[in-house]
């Protein structure tokens, strides 16, 4: 999978992909993440990529020309399955969306800033608008990093058995059950007996019941659909 990210703050997107599972996915050739500085596509002397909004009001708007240039250049090189715009008024990211995106070959992610991008960019190019929740960030970069992390780890071969996505929270609309490691007793608190029983059927049944209880308690909304 190839992911092209268009941003005015490329430095925000360096470390999230330079460690652990994201780095390994790239080393294995399973994901190629390319970060593009939008200012490289501005043709004015000051490399401006924003302007005052028509109709007045506080806050700048990201201009059409540099974004259009950046997207057109990428589209001339390959076909894209999705051109995503990160924006607080997009659809809220969930595991189902991540699962779908992990099946794509090539995607572009455009990070919003200021008051957002000129509506004509959204009308012309954007195929999917994503938010990561009901709060406002200073820009779309951290949200884009979250999308990339959540999607790339689902690409077959990225995770090994130990980190398998199949037992993640949300993968079956349930939160993950409690987990324990050694020692068997700490400050008088014992690991549940069933986990030491060596009986895989009992362990599986306990985990399923715990996952259900946890979900009912903390995220009853997940049990509704
Ligand atoms: Cl995608 N961008 C910004 N700026 N704020 C957000 C967001 C995105 N998702 C939630 N809040």
CSV table of C-alpha atoms and ligand atoms in Angstrom, one decimal:
chain,number,residue,atom,x,y,z
A,1,UNK,CA,0.0,0.0,0.0
A,2,UNK,CA,1.2,3.5,-0.9
A,3,UNK,CA,0.1,6.5,1.2
A,4,UNK,CA,0.9,10.0,0.0
A,5,UNK,CA,0.3,12.7,2.7
A,6,UNK,CA,0.0,16.4,1.7
A,7,UNK,CA,0.7,18.8,4.6
A,8,UNK,CA,2.1,22.2,5.5
A,9,UNK,CA,3.8,20.7,8.5
A,10,UNK,CA,5.8,17.6,7.2
A,11,UNK,CA,7.9,17.7,10.4
A,12,UNK,CA,4.9,16.6,12.4
A,13,UNK,CA,4.7,13.4,10.4
A,14,UNK,CA,8.3,12.2,10.8
A,15,UNK,CA,8.4,10.4,14.1
A,16,UNK,CA,5.0,8.6,14.1
A,17,UNK,CA,6.1,6.4,11.2
A,18,UNK,CA,9.8,6.0,12.2
A,19,UNK,CA,9.4,3.4,15.0
A,20,UNK,CA,8.0,0.1,15.9
A,21,UNK,CA,5.3,-1.5,13.7
A,22,UNK,CA,5.0,1.5,11.3
A,23,UNK,CA,8.8,1.4,10.6
A,24,UNK,CA,8.7,-2.4,10.2
A,25,UNK,CA,5.8,-2.3,7.7
A,26,UNK,CA,7.9,0.1,5.6
A,27,UNK,CA,11.1,-2.0,5.9
A,28,UNK,CA,9.2,-5.1,4.8
A,29,UNK,CA,7.9,-3.2,1.8
A,30,UNK,CA,4.3,-3.6,2.9
A,31,UNK,CA,3.6,0.1,3.2
A,32,UNK,CA,5.3,3.1,1.5
A,33,UNK,CA,4.5,6.4,3.2
A,34,UNK,CA,5.4,9.6,1.4
A,35,UNK,CA,5.0,13.0,3.0
A,36,UNK,CA,4.8,16.1,0.7
A,37,UNK,CA,5.3,19.7,1.8
A,38,UNK,CA,2.4,21.7,0.3
A,39,UNK,CA,4.6,24.8,0.2
A,40,UNK,CA,6.7,23.1,-2.5
A,41,UNK,CA,3.7,23.5,-4.8
A,42,UNK,CA,3.2,27.3,-4.1
A,43,UNK,CA,4.4,29.4,-7.0
A,44,UNK,CA,4.6,32.7,-5.2
A,45,UNK,CA,7.8,34.0,-3.6
A,46,UNK,CA,6.7,33.6,0.0
A,47,UNK,CA,5.5,30.1,-0.6
A,48,UNK,CA,2.0,31.1,0.7
A,49,UNK,CA,-0.6,28.4,0.6
A,50,UNK,CA,-3.5,30.3,2.2
A,51,UNK,CA,-5.5,33.4,1.7
A,52,UNK,CA,-8.3,35.5,3.3
A,53,UNK,CA,-11.8,34.0,3.0
A,54,UNK,CA,-14.4,35.5,0.8
A,55,UNK,CA,-17.3,37.0,2.7
A,56,UNK,CA,-14.9,38.1,5.5
A,57,UNK,CA,-14.4,36.6,9.0
A,58,UNK,CA,-11.4,35.5,11.0
A,59,UNK,CA,-9.1,32.8,9.8
A,60,UNK,CA,-7.3,31.9,6.5
A,61,UNK,CA,-8.4,29.4,3.9
A,62,UNK,CA,-6.1,27.0,2.1
A,63,UNK,CA,-5.9,28.0,-1.5
A,64,UNK,CA,-6.9,25.8,-4.4
A,65,UNK,CA,-3.8,26.1,-6.7
A,66,UNK,CA,-1.1,24.5,-4.6
A,67,UNK,CA,-3.3,21.7,-3.5
A,68,UNK,CA,-4.6,21.1,-7.0
A,69,UNK,CA,-1.0,21.0,-8.3
A,70,UNK,CA,0.1,18.5,-5.6
A,71,UNK,CA,-2.8,16.2,-6.3
A,72,UNK,CA,-2.6,16.4,-10.1
A,73,UNK,CA,1.1,15.6,-9.9
A,74,UNK,CA,0.4,12.5,-7.9
A,75,UNK,CA,-2.6,11.4,-10.0
A,76,UNK,CA,-0.4,11.6,-13.1
A,77,UNK,CA,2.0,9.1,-11.6
A,78,UNK,CA,-0.6,6.4,-10.5
A,79,UNK,CA,-4.3,5.8,-9.9
A,80,UNK,CA,-5.6,6.5,-6.4
A,81,UNK,CA,-8.4,4.5,-4.8
A,82,UNK,CA,-9.2,7.3,-2.3
A,83,UNK,CA,-8.3,11.0,-1.8
A,84,UNK,CA,-9.0,11.6,1.8
A,85,UNK,CA,-9.4,15.0,3.5
A,86,UNK,CA,-8.8,15.2,7.3
A,87,UNK,CA,-11.4,17.5,8.8
A,88,UNK,CA,-13.4,17.8,12.0
A,89,UNK,CA,-16.6,17.8,9.9
A,90,UNK,CA,-15.8,14.4,8.3
A,91,UNK,CA,-17.2,11.0,9.2
A,92,UNK,CA,-15.8,9.8,12.5
A,93,UNK,CA,-13.1,7.1,12.1
A,94,UNK,CA,-14.0,3.6,13.3
A,95,UNK,CA,-12.5,0.1,12.9
A,96,UNK,CA,-14.8,-0.8,10.0
A,97,UNK,CA,-13.5,2.3,8.0
A,98,UNK,CA,-9.9,1.2,8.9
A,99,UNK,CA,-10.5,-2.3,7.7
A,100,UNK,CA,-11.8,-1.0,4.4
A,101,UNK,CA,-8.9,1.4,3.9
A,102,UNK,CA,-6.4,-1.4,4.6
A,103,UNK,CA,-7.5,-3.1,1.4
A,104,UNK,CA,-6.6,-0.1,-0.9
A,105,UNK,CA,-3.5,0.1,-3.1
A,106,UNK,CA,-2.9,3.9,-3.3
A,107,UNK,CA,-4.4,6.7,-1.2
A,108,UNK,CA,-3.8,10.4,-0.7
A,109,UNK,CA,-4.4,12.1,2.6
A,110,UNK,CA,-4.7,15.9,2.6
A,111,UNK,CA,-4.3,17.5,6.0
A,112,UNK,CA,-6.4,20.6,6.7
A,113,UNK,CA,-5.2,23.7,8.5
A,114,UNK,CA,-6.5,27.1,9.5
A,115,UNK,CA,-10.2,27.4,8.5
A,116,UNK,CA,-9.8,24.4,6.1
A,117,UNK,CA,-9.5,24.1,2.4
A,118,UNK,CA,-11.4,26.0,-0.3
A,119,UNK,CA,-14.6,24.1,-0.9
A,120,UNK,CA,-13.8,23.6,-4.6
A,121,UNK,CA,-10.9,21.2,-3.6
A,122,UNK,CA,-13.4,19.1,-1.7
A,123,UNK,CA,-15.9,19.1,-4.6
A,124,UNK,CA,-13.2,18.4,-7.3
A,125,UNK,CA,-10.9,15.8,-5.7
A,126,UNK,CA,-11.9,14.5,-2.3
A,127,UNK,CA,-13.6,11.0,-2.2
A,128,UNK,CA,-13.7,10.6,1.6
A,129,UNK,CA,-13.7,13.1,4.6
A,130,UNK,CA,-12.5,11.8,7.9
A,131,UNK,CA,-12.6,13.2,11.5
A,132,UNK,CA,-11.1,11.3,14.4
A,133,UNK,CA,-13.6,12.6,17.0
A,134,UNK,CA,-15.7,15.4,18.4
A,135,UNK,CA,-13.0,17.9,19.3
A,136,UNK,CA,-10.8,20.3,17.3
A,137,UNK,CA,-7.1,19.8,16.6
A,138,UNK,CA,-4.8,22.6,15.4
A,139,UNK,CA,-4.4,20.7,12.1
A,140,UNK,CA,-5.1,17.4,10.4
A,141,UNK,CA,-1.6,16.0,10.8
A,142,UNK,CA,-2.0,14.1,14.1
A,143,UNK,CA,-5.3,12.8,12.8
A,144,UNK,CA,-3.7,11.6,9.6
A,145,UNK,CA,-1.0,9.9,11.6
A,146,UNK,CA,-3.7,8.1,13.6
A,147,UNK,CA,-5.5,7.0,10.4
A,148,UNK,CA,-2.2,5.7,8.9
A,149,UNK,CA,-1.3,3.8,12.0
A,150,UNK,CA,-4.7,2.2,12.4
A,151,UNK,CA,-4.8,1.2,8.7
A,152,UNK,CA,-1.2,0.1,8.1
A,153,UNK,CA,-1.2,-2.4,11.1
A,154,UNK,CA,-4.1,-4.2,9.3
A,155,UNK,CA,-2.2,-4.9,6.1
A,156,UNK,CA,-1.6,-8.6,5.9
A,157,UNK,CA,2.0,-9.4,7.1
A,158,UNK,CA,2.5,-6.3,9.1
A,159,UNK,CA,1.6,-7.9,12.4
A,160,UNK,CA,2.9,-11.2,13.6
A,161,UNK,CA,1.0,-13.7,15.8
A,162,UNK,CA,1.9,-11.9,19.0
A,163,UNK,CA,0.4,-8.6,17.9
A,164,UNK,CA,-2.4,-10.1,15.8
A,165,UNK,CA,-5.2,-7.6,14.9
A,166,UNK,CA,-7.8,-10.4,15.2
A,167,UNK,CA,-7.9,-10.1,19.0
A,168,UNK,CA,-8.0,-6.3,19.1
A,169,UNK,CA,-10.7,-4.3,20.8
A,170,UNK,CA,-13.4,-3.3,18.3
A,171,UNK,CA,-12.5,-6.0,15.7
A,172,UNK,CA,-15.7,-7.9,16.7
A,173,UNK,CA,-17.4,-4.8,18.1
A,174,UNK,CA,-16.2,-5.8,21.6
A,175,UNK,CA,-13.6,-4.3,23.8
A,176,UNK,CA,-10.6,-6.5,24.6
A,177,UNK,CA,-10.7,-8.5,27.9
A,178,UNK,CA,-8.3,-7.9,30.8
A,179,UNK,CA,-4.8,-9.4,30.4
A,180,UNK,CA,-2.2,-10.5,32.9
A,181,UNK,CA,1.4,-11.6,33.0
A,182,UNK,CA,3.8,-12.8,35.7
A,183,UNK,CA,3.9,-12.7,38.7
A,184,UNK,CA,0.8,-14.8,39.6
A,185,UNK,CA,0.3,-12.7,42.7
A,186,UNK,CA,1.0,-9.0,43.3
A,187,UNK,CA,0.1,-7.0,46.4
A,188,UNK,CA,-2.3,-9.8,47.3
A,189,UNK,CA,-4.0,-9.5,43.9
A,190,UNK,CA,-4.2,-12.9,42.1
A,191,UNK,CA,-4.4,-13.6,38.4
A,192,UNK,CA,-7.8,-15.2,37.7
A,193,UNK,CA,-7.5,-19.0,38.3
A,194,UNK,CA,-9.0,-19.9,34.9
A,195,UNK,CA,-6.0,-18.2,33.1
A,196,UNK,CA,-3.6,-20.6,34.9
A,197,UNK,CA,-5.9,-23.6,34.3
A,198,UNK,CA,-4.3,-24.6,31.0
A,199,UNK,CA,-7.7,-25.3,29.6
A,200,UNK,CA,-8.0,-23.3,26.3
A,201,UNK,CA,-11.8,-23.7,26.1
A,202,UNK,CA,-12.3,-22.3,29.6
A,203,UNK,CA,-9.9,-19.5,28.9
A,204,UNK,CA,-11.7,-18.6,25.6
A,205,UNK,CA,-15.1,-18.6,27.4
A,206,UNK,CA,-13.8,-16.4,30.2
A,207,UNK,CA,-12.3,-13.9,27.8
A,208,UNK,CA,-15.5,-13.7,25.8
A,209,UNK,CA,-17.6,-13.1,28.9
A,210,UNK,CA,-15.1,-10.5,30.2
A,211,UNK,CA,-15.1,-8.7,26.8
A,212,UNK,CA,-18.9,-8.6,26.8
A,213,UNK,CA,-19.0,-7.3,30.4
A,214,UNK,CA,-16.4,-4.6,29.7
A,215,UNK,CA,-18.2,-3.5,26.6
A,216,UNK,CA,-21.6,-3.4,28.3
A,217,UNK,CA,-20.1,-1.4,31.1
A,218,UNK,CA,-17.9,1.1,29.2
A,219,UNK,CA,-19.2,1.2,25.6
A,220,UNK,CA,-22.9,0.0,25.5
A,221,UNK,CA,-23.2,1.9,22.2
A,222,UNK,CA,-21.0,-0.9,20.5
A,223,UNK,CA,-23.6,-3.5,21.4
A,224,UNK,CA,-26.4,-1.7,19.8
A,225,UNK,CA,-25.6,-2.7,16.2
B,1,LIG,CL1,-9.2,15.3,11.0
B,1,LIG,N1,-8.7,17.7,12.0
B,1,LIG,C1,-8.8,18.6,12.9
B,1,LIG,N2,-8.2,19.8,12.7
B,1,LIG,N3,-9.4,18.5,14.1
B,1,LIG,C2,-10.0,17.3,14.2
B,1,LIG,C3,-10.0,16.3,13.3
B,1,LIG,C4,-9.3,16.5,12.2
B,1,LIG,N4,-10.6,15.2,13.8
B,1,LIG,C5,-11.1,15.6,15.0
B,1,LIG,N5,-10.7,16.8,15.3
